[in-house]
Short mmCIF file of C-alpha atoms in Angstrom, two decimals:
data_model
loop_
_atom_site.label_atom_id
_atom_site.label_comp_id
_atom_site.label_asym_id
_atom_site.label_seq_id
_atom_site.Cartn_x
_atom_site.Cartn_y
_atom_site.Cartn_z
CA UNK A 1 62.25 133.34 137.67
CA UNK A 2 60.43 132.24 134.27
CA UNK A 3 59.63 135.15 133.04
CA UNK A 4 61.02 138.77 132.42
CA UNK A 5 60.82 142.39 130.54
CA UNK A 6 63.97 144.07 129.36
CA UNK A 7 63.65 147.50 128.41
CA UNK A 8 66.35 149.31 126.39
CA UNK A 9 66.50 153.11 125.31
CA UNK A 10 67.02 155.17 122.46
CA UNK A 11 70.41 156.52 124.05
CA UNK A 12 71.77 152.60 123.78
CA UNK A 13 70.33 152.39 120.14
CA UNK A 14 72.08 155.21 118.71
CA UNK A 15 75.38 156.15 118.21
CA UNK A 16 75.80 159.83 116.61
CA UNK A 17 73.64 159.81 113.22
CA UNK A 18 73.60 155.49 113.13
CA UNK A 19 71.75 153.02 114.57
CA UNK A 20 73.95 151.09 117.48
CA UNK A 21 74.39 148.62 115.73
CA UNK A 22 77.01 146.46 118.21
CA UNK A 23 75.15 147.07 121.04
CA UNK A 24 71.65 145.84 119.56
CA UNK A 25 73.75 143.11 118.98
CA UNK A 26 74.98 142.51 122.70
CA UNK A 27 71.46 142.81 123.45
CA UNK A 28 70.23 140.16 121.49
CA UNK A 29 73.34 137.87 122.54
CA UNK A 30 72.35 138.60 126.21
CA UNK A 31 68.24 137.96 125.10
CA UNK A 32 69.35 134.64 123.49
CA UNK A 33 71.16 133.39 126.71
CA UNK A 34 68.46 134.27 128.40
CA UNK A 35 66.41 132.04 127.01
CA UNK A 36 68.57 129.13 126.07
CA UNK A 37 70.12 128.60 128.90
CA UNK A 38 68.41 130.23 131.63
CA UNK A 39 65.06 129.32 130.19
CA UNK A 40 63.39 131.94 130.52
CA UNK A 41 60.45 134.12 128.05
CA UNK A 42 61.92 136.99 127.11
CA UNK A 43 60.05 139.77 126.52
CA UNK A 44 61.41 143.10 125.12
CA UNK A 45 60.80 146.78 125.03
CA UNK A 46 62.45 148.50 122.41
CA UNK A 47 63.10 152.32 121.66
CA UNK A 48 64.76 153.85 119.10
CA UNK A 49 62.39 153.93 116.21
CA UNK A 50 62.57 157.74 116.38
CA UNK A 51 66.46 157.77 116.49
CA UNK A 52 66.67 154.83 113.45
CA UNK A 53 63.83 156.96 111.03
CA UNK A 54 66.04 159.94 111.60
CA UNK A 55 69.35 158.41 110.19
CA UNK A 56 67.36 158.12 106.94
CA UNK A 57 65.66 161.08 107.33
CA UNK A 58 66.98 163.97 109.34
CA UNK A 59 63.30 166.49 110.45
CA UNK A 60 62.86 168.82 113.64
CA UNK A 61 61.72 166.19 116.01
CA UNK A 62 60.47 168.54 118.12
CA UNK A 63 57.46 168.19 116.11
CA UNK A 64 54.82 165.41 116.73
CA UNK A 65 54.17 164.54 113.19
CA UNK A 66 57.61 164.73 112.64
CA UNK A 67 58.06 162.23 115.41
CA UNK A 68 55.41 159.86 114.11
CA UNK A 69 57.18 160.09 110.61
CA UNK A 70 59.95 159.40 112.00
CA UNK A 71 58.96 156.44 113.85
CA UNK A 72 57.57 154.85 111.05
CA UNK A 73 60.26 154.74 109.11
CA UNK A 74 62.79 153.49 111.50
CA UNK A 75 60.28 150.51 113.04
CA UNK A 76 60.91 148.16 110.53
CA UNK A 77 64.41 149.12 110.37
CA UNK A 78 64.79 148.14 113.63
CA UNK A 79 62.15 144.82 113.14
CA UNK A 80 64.93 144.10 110.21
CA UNK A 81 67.86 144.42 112.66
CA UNK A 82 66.30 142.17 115.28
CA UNK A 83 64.71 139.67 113.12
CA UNK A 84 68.55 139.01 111.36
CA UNK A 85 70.43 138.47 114.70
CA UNK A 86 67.49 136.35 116.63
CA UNK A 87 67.20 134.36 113.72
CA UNK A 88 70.91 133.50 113.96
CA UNK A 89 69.92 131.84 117.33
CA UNK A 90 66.91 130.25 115.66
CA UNK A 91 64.82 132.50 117.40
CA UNK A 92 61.65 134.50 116.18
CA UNK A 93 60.34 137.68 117.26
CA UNK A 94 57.02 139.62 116.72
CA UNK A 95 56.12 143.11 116.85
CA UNK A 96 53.46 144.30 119.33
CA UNK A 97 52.35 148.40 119.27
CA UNK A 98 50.16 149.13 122.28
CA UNK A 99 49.17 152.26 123.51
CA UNK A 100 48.17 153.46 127.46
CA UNK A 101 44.31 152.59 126.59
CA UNK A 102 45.33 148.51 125.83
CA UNK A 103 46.30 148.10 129.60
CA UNK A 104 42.72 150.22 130.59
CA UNK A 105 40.00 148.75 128.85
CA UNK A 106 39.92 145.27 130.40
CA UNK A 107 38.66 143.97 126.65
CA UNK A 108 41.53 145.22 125.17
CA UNK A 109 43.64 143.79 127.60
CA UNK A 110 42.79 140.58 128.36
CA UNK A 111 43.13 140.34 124.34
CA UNK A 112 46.69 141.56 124.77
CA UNK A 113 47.12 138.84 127.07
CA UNK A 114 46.16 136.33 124.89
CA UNK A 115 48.06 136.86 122.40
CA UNK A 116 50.81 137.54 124.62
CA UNK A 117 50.66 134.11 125.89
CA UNK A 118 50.48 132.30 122.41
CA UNK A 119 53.68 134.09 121.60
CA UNK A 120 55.83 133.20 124.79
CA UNK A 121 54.35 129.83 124.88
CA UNK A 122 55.95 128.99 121.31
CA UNK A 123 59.27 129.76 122.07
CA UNK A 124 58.77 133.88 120.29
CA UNK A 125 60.42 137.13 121.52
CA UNK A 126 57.56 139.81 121.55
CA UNK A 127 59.27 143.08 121.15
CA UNK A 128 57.08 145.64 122.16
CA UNK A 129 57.12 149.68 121.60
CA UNK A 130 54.37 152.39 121.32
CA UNK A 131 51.93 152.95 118.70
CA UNK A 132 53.55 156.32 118.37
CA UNK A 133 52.97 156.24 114.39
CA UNK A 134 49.29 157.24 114.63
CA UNK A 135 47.85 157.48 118.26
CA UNK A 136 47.66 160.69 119.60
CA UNK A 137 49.55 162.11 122.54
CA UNK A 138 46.55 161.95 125.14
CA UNK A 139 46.76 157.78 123.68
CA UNK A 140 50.02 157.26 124.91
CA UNK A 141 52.50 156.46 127.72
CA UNK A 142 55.05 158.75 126.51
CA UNK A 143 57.88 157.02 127.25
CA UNK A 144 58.86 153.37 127.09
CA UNK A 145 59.56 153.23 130.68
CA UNK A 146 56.04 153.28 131.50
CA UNK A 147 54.90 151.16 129.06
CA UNK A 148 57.72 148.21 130.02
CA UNK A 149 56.31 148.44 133.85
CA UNK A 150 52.83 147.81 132.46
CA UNK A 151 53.96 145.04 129.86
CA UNK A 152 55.94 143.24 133.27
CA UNK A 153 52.87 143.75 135.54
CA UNK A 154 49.86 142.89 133.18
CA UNK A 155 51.77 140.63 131.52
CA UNK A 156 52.92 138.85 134.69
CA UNK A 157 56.29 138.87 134.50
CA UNK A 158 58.50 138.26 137.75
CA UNK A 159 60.89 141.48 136.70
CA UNK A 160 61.43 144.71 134.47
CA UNK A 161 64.99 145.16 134.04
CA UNK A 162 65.62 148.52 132.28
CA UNK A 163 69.20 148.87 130.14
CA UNK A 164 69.73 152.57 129.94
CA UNK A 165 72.62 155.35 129.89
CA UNK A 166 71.72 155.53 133.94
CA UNK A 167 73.76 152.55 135.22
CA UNK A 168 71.37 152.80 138.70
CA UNK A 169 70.50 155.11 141.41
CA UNK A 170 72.86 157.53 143.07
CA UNK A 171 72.31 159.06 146.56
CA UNK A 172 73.32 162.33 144.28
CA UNK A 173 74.06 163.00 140.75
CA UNK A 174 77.13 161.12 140.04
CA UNK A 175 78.21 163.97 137.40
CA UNK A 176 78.75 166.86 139.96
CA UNK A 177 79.64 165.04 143.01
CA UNK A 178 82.35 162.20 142.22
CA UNK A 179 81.65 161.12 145.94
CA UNK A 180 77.91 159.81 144.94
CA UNK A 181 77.34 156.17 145.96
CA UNK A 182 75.08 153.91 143.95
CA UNK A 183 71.95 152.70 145.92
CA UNK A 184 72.34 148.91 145.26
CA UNK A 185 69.06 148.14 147.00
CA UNK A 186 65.83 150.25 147.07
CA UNK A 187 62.52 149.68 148.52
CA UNK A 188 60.83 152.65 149.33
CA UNK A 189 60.82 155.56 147.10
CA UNK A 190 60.26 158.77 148.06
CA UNK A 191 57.46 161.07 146.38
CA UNK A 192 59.71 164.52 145.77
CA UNK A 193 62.03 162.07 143.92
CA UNK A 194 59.13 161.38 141.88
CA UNK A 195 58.60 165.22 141.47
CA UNK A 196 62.16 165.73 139.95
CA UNK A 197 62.39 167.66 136.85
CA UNK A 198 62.51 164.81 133.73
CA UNK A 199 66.36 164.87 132.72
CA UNK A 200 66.76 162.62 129.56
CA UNK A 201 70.66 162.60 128.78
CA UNK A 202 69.71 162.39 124.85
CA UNK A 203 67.93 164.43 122.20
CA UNK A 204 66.14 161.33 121.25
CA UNK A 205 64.97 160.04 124.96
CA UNK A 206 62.17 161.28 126.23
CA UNK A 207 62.41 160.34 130.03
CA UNK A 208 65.49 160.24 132.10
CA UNK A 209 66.02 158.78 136.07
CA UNK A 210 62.43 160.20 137.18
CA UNK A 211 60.61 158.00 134.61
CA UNK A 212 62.75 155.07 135.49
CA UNK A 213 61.67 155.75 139.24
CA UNK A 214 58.21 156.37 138.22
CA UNK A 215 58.35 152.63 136.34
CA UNK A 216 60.09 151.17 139.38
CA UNK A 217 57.41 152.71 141.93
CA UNK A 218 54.39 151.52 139.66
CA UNK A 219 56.06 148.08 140.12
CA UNK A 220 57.33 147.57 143.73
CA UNK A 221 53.55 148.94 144.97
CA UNK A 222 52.00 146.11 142.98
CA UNK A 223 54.54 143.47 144.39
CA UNK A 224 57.14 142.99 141.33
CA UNK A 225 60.48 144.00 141.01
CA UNK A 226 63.02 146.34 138.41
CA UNK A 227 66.51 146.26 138.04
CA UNK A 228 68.31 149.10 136.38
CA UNK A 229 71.74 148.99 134.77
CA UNK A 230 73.63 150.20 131.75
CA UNK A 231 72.53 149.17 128.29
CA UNK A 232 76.55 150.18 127.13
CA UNK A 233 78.31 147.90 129.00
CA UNK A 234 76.06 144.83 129.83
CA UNK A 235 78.98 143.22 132.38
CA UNK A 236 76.61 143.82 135.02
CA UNK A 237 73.73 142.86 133.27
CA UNK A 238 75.22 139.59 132.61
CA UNK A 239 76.64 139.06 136.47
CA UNK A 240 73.27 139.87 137.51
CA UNK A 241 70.43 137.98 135.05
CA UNK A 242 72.61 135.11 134.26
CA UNK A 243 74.64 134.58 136.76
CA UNK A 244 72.49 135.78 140.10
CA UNK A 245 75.30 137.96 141.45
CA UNK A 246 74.36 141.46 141.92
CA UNK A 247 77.83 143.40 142.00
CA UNK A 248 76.30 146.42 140.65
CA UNK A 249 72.76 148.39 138.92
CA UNK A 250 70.17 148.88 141.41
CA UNK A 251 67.33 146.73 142.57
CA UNK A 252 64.32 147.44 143.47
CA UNK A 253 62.25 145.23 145.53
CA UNK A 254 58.90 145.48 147.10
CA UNK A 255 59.22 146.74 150.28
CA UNK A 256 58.25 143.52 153.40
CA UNK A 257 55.50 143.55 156.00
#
C-alpha cells in the first residue's frame, strides 16, 4: 500500500461545546506514523469546521447560511490546530475545498489531480473538506463520506479508511440488540441497506452508517477498498494500518470473479 485517505467526522472532533482537541491529536500521531514509518502519502478528510465555528459562535445550524458561517469561521481554526501538531513532526499540510462538480468536469479534475500529485510527491498532508462556505447545496456532496470515496478513487489511492463514532458494521444495531456481531469482512452490499433512513449519532454530522455504506459501495464497485473503525479509540486503527492485523472495524473489499 503507498497510498491512502483517512476520513474523520465531526462526532470525533467535538467534545460538548470544544473542539476535540486530544483526539485531533491522536489523529495526527497516527497520520505521522503513517508516513514515517510506514511510508505512506497520507491524505486526509476532515470535518468539523461546522462544530469548531460554533464553539466561537453558537447560531441555529439548521440554517444553511448559518452553516456556511459557521464553517468559515471554524476552517482555519481547525487549519491552526493541524498545522501546530504536523509541524511538530516536521510535517506540512495544505488545505484543499472541492465541491461534487471538481470530480465531474474532467478539466476540473484532472487539475485537482495535479495539484494533488505535487503535494504528495513533496512529502505534504492535503487535508481536504467541502467548499461548504459558499457553494450551494445542489454544488455539494453533502457529507464528507462521499467526498473521501471520491478523493481515494480519483485520486488513486489503494484505501479510504473512515474514523467515525460507528466502530464497523453490525448484522443489527448494536444499541438494541447486545447480541449484534460486527461484520469483519464485507463484499457485497445489499441495496435496501443503502435505502436505510440516514441516522447521524450527532447534531453536527450529517450522515450516519448509510453514508458510510454508500462511500464503501461507490468504492468496492470501482475495485478499491474502505475500512471503517472508531475515530475515539484508534487501538484498532493502529493494529490494523500499522501493524496489518485486522482484530476489529470492518473491511470492505471488492468482491472476486
Amino acid at each position: 500500500m503507498k497510498r491512502i485517505v483517512i476520513k474523520v467526522g465531526s462526532a470525533v472532533l467535538r467534545e460538548d461545546n470544544l473542539l476535540a482537541v486530544e483526539r485531533l491529536n491522536n489523529l495526527v500521531d497516527l497520520i505521522a506514523k503513517l508516513k514515517l514509518e510506514k511510508k505512506l502519502q497520507v491524505i486526509l478528510v476532515s470535518s468539523g469546521a461546522v462544530a469548531a465555528g460554533n464553539t466561537k459562535l453558537d447560531l441555529d445550524r439548521t440554517q444553511i447560511l448559518n452553516r456556511q458561517a459557521l464553517a468559515a469561521i471554524g476552517q482555519p481554526l481547525l487549519m491552526k490546530h493541524y498545522k501546530k501538531r504536523f509541524n511538530e513532526y516536521g510535517i506540512s499540510c495544505a488545505q484543499m475545498l472541492l465541491v461534487e462538480e471538481d470530480f465531474d468536469s474532467r478539466k476540473r479534475s484532472d487539475n485537482a489531480k495535479e495539484v494533488m500529485e505535487i503535494l504528495l510527491e513533496n512529502g505534504i498532508v492535503p487535508i481536504l473538506n467541502e467548499n461548504d462556505v459558499l457553494a450551494n447545496e445542489e454544488l455539494l456532496f453533502g457529507d464528507n463520506d462521499q467526498l473521501a470515496a471520491h478523493a481515494a478513487y480519483f485520486f488513486d489511492a489503494d484505501m479510504l479508511a473512515i474514523l467515525s463514532d460507528v466502530d464497523g458494521l453490525y448484522d443489527d444495531n448494536p444499541h438494541t440488540n447486545a447480541n449484534a456481531k460486527m461484520r469483519k469482512t464485507v463484499d457485497l452490499i445489499d441495496e435496501s441497506e443503502l435505502q436505510m433512513k440516514h441516522t447521524p449519532n450527532s447534531e453536527f454530522a450529517t450522515g450516519g452508517i448509510v453514508t458510510k455504506l454508500k462511500a464503501a459501495n461507490f468504492l468496492i464497485t470501482r475495485g478499491k477498498k474502505m475500512y471503517l473503525s472508531s475515530g475515539f479509540d484508534l487501538k484498532n486503527a493502529y493494529d490494523f494500518l500499522v501493524d496489518e492485523n485486522h482484530l476489529s472495524g470492518t473491511l470492505f473489499i471488492p468482491k472476486k470473479g
